Coordinates of C-alpha atoms in Angstrom, one line a residue:
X1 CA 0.0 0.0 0.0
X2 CA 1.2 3.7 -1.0
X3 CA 2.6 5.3 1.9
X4 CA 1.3 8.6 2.5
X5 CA 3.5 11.3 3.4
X6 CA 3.6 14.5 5.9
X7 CA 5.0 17.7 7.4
X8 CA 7.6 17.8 9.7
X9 CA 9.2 20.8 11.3
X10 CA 12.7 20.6 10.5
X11 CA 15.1 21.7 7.9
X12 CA 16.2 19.1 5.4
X13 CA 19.4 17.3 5.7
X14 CA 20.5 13.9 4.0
X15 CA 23.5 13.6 6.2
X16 CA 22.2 11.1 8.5
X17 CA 19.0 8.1 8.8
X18 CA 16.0 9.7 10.0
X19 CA 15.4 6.8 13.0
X20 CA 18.4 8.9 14.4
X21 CA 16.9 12.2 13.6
X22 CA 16.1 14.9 16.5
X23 CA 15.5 18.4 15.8
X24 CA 18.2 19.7 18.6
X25 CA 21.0 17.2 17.6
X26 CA 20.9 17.7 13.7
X27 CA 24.1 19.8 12.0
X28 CA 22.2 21.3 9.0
X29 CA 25.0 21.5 5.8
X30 CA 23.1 23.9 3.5
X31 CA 26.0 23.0 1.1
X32 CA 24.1 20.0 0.3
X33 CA 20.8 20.9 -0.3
X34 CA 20.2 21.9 -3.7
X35 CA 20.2 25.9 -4.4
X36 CA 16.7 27.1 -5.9
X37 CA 17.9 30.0 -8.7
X38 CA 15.8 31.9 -10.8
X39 CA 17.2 30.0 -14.3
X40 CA 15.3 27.6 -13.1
X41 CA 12.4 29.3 -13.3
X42 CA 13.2 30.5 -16.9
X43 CA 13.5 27.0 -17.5
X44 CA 10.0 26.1 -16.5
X45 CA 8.5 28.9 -18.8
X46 CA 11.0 28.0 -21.7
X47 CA 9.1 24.6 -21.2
X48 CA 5.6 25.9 -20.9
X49 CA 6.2 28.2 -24.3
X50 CA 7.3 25.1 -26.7
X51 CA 5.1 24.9 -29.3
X52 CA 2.8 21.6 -30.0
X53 CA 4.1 19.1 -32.7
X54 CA 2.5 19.7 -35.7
X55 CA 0.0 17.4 -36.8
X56 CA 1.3 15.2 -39.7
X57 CA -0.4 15.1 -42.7
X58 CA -3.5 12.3 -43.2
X59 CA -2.0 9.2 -45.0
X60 CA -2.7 8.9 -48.4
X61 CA -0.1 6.1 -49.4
X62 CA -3.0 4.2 -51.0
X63 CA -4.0 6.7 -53.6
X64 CA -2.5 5.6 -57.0
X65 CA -0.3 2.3 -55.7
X66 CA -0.3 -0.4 -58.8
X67 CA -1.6 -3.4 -58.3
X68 CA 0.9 -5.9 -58.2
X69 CA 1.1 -9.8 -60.2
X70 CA -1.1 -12.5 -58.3
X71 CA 1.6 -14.4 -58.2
X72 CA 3.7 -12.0 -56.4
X73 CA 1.6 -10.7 -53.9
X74 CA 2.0 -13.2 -51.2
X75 CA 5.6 -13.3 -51.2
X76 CA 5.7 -9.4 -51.5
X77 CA 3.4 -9.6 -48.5
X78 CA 5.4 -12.2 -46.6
X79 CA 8.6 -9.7 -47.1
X80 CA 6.9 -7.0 -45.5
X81 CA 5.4 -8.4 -42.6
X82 CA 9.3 -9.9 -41.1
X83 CA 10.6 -6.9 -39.8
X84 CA 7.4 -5.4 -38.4
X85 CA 7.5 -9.1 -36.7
X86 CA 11.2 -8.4 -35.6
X87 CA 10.2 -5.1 -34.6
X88 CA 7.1 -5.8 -32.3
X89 CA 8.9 -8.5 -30.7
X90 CA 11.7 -5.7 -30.2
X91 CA 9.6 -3.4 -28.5
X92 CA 7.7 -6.5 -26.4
X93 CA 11.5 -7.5 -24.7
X94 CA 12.0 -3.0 -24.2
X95 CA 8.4 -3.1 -22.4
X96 CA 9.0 -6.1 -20.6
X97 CA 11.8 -4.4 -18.2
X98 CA 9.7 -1.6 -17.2
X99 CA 6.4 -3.5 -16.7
X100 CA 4.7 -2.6 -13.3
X101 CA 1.9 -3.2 -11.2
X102 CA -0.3 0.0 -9.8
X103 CA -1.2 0.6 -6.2
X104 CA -4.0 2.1 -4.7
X105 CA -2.6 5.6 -4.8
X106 CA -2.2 5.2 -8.7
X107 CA 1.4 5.2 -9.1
X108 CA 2.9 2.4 -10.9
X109 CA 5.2 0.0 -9.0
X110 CA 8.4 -1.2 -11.0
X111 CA 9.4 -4.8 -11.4
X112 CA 12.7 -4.5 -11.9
X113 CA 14.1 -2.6 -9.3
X114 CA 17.4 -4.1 -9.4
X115 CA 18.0 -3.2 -13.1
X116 CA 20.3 -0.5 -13.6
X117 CA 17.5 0.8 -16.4
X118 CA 14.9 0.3 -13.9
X119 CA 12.9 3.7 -14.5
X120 CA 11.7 5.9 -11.9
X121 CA 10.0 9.2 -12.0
X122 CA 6.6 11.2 -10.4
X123 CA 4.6 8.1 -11.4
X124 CA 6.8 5.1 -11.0
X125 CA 8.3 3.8 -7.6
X126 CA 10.0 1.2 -5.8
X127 CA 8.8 -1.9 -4.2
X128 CA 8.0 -1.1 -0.6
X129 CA 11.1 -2.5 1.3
X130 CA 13.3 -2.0 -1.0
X131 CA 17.2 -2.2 -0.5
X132 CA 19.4 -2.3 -3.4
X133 CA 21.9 -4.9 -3.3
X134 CA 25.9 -4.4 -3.3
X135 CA 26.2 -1.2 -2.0
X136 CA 29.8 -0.5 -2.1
X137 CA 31.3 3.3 -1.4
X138 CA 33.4 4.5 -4.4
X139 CA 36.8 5.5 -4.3
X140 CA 36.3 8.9 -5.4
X141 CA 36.5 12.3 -3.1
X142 CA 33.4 13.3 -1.3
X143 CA 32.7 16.8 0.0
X144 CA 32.2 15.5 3.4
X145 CA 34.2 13.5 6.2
X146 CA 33.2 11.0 8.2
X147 CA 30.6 7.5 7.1
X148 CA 27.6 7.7 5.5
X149 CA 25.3 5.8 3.7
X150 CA 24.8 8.5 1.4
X151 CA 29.2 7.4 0.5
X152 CA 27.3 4.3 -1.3
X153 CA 26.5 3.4 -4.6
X154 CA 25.5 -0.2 -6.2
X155 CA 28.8 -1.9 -7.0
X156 CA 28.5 -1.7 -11.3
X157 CA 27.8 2.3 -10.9
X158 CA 30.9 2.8 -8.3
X159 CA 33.4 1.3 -10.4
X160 CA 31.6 3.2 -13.1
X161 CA 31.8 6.5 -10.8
X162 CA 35.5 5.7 -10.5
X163 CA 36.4 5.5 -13.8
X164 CA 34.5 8.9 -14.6
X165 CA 36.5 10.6 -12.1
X166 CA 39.7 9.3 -13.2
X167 CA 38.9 10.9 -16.8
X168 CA 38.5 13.7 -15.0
X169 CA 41.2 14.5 -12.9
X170 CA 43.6 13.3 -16.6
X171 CA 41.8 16.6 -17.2
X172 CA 42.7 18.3 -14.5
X173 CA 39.3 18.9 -13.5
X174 CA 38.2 18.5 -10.0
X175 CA 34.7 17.0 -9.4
X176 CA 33.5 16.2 -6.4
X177 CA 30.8 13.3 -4.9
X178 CA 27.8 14.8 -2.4
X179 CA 25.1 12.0 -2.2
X180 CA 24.6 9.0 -3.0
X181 CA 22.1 6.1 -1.8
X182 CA 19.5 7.6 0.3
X183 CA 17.1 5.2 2.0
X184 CA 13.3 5.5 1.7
X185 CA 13.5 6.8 5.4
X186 CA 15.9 9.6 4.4
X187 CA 13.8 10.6 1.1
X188 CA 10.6 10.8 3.1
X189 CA 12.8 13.3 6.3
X190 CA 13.8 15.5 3.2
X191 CA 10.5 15.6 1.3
X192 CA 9.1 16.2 4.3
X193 CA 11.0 19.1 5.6
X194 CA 11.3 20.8 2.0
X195 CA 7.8 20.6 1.8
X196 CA 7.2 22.2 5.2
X197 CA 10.3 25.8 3.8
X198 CA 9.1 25.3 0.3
X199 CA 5.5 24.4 0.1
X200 CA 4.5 21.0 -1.7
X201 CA 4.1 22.8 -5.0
X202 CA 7.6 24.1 -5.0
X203 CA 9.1 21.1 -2.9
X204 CA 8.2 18.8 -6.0
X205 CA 10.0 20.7 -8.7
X206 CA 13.3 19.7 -7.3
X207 CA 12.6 16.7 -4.6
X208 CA 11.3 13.2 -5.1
X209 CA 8.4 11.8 -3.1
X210 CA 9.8 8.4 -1.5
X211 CA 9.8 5.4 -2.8
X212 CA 10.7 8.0 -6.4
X213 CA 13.8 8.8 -5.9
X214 CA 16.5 7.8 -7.9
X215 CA 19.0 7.9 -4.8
X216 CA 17.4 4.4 -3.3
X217 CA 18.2 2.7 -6.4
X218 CA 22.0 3.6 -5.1
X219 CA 22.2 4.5 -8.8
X220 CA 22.5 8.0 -8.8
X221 CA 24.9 10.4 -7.4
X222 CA 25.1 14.3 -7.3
X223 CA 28.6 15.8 -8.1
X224 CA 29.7 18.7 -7.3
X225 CA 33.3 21.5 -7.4
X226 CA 34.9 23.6 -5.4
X227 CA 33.9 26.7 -7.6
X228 CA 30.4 26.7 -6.8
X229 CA 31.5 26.2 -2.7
X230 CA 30.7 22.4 -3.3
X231 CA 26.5 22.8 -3.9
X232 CA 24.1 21.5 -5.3
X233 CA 23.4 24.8 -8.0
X234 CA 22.5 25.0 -11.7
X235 CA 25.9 27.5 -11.5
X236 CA 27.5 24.1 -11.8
X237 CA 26.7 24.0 -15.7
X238 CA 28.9 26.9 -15.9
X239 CA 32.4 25.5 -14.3
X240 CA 34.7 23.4 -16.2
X241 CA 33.7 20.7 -14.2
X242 CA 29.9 20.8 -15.1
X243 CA 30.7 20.9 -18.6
X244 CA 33.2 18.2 -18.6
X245 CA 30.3 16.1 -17.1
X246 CA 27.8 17.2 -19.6
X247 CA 29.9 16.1 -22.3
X248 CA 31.7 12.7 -20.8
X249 CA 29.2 11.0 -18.5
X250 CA 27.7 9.0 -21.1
X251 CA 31.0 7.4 -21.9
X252 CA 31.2 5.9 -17.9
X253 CA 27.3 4.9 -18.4
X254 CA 25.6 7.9 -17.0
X255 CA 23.3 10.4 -18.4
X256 CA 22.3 13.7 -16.8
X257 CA 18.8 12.6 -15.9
X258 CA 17.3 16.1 -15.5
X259 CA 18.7 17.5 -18.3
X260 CA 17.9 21.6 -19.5
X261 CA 14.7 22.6 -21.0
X262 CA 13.1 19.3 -20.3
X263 CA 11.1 20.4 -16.9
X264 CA 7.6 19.6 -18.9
X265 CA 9.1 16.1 -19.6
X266 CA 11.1 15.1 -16.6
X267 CA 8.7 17.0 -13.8
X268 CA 11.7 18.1 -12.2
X269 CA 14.0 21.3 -12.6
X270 CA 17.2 21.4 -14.3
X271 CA 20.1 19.6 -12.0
X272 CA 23.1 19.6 -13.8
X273 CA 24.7 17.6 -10.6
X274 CA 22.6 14.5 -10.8
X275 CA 23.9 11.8 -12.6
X276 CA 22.2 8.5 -13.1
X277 CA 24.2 5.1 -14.1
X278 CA 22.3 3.4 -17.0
X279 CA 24.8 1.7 -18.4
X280 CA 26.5 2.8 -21.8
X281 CA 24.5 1.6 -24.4
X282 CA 21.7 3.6 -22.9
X283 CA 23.8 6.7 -21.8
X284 CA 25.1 7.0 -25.5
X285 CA 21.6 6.8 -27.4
X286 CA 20.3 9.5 -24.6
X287 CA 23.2 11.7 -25.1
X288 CA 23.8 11.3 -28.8
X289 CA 20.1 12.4 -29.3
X290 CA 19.2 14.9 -26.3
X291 CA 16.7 13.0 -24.9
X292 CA 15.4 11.8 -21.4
X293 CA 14.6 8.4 -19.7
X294 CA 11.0 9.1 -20.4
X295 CA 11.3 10.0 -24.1
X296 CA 13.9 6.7 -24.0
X297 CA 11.0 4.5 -22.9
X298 CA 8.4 6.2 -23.8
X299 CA 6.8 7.0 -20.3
X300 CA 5.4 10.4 -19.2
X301 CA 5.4 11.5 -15.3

């Protein structure tokens, strides 16, 4: 059953678990939290401007097609119909990662949690209980001391964080890891709270509901510089660093998941920080043609 969600007094942190969480014993780090700015906006009403497709002209492939030999109709027929064979069979194995049950609240519940192209956004969450498997901390520099579940990541996406931020420092670029896996607990302190400064309107923009959030799959991670004071800021497009990112991640397997001008897609505001490990084959298709997970599987939020 859909959990429902509510208010708490207290401002957002994601540095510890929430069964520890008292309002006089919590060491608020603004640093992480990410930094509302008014592009943001911009990019909300840059989304809400975009014009509709344009409807595509009626079909008229029939008028004035000759009729071919009796003879060679069948096998004309038989040629045509093996690829759209090959292709719905295609599409039934794409489906068939992403298929999900729906709970009572409407949103749809994935089945493959443990993918790393399991698909989550405003209308697609976890399994209640979920844990991902082979969490592992990266060996990568954080902007934090000290442990932290939030150091974790599932074991394919670390090595894969590694890598990336190897390539990066050849560069001599300096990025810098702020969160990681984020327990359902954790997501539903920080929704909470943000929804108590922000109001719910404003809190969903740029924070996940739990059981949504990208974080518990321990496949996402936000990066960060020292240039921007190590936040969590759309500023972050403008550093070296941010670009770098932009331009490598899909060749370590992630893909900016909320990318620029894509608010009306995604649901969320642009956070040039977030990366999400989908693997490469994935990564390169949504780089190479400036798309997002939704427009990948075809899924709205």
């Amino acid at each position: 059953m859909f959990l429902l969600v509510s208010c708490q007094n207290q401002t957002p942190t994601d540095n510890a678990e929430p069964n520890s969480l008292k309002k006089n014993q919590i060491a608020i780090d603004k640093k992480e939290q990410p930094v509302l700015e008014k592009d943001s906006e911009k990019d909300s009403e840059k989304d809400s401007e975009k014009d509709e497709n344009q409807q595509q002209p009626d079909d008229e492939q029939n008028n004035g097609e000759q009729q071919q030999p009796e003879d060679n109709q069948e096998a004309d027929e038989k040629e045509q119909q093996k690829p759209e064979d090959e292709q719905e069979t295609e599409n039934s194995e794409q489906e068939s990662k992403n298929i999900a049950r729906v709970d009572e609240s409407g949103l749809a519940i994935v089945s493959n949690p443990e993918s790393t192209e399991v698909f989550l956004n405003k209308q697609r969450r976890l399994p209640d209980g979920y844990q991902p498997p082979n969490l592992v901390e990266p060996n990568v520099p954080f902007s934090f001391e000290g442990s932290n579940p939030k150091r974790q990541m599932r074991a394919e996406a670390a090595n894969a964080l590694e890598n990336l931020f190897s390539a990066a420092e050849e560069a001599q670029l300096d990025l810098v890891a702020a969160s990681g896996f984020r327990s359902f607990e954790t997501q539903r302190y920080l929704y909470n709270n943000y929804v108590e400064t922000h109001g719910q309107a404003e809190a969903d923009k740029f924070s996940a509901r739990p059981g949504t959030s990208e974080h518990q799959t321990g496949l996402a991670m936000d990066v960060t510089t020292a240039e921007v004071a190590f936040a969590l800021k759309q500023s972050f497009k403008q550093t070296s660093e941010g670009a770098w990112l932009a331009n490598n991640a899909h060749k370590f397997g992630f893909i900016i998941r909320y990318p620029e001008g894509k608010t009306n897609i995604t649901g969320y505001i642009y956070e040039p920080w977030h990366i999400r490990y989908v693997g490469k084959d994935i990564a390169k298709t949504v780089y190479e043609n400036n798309i997002t997970l939704e427009e990948y599987f075809g899924y709205g939020y």
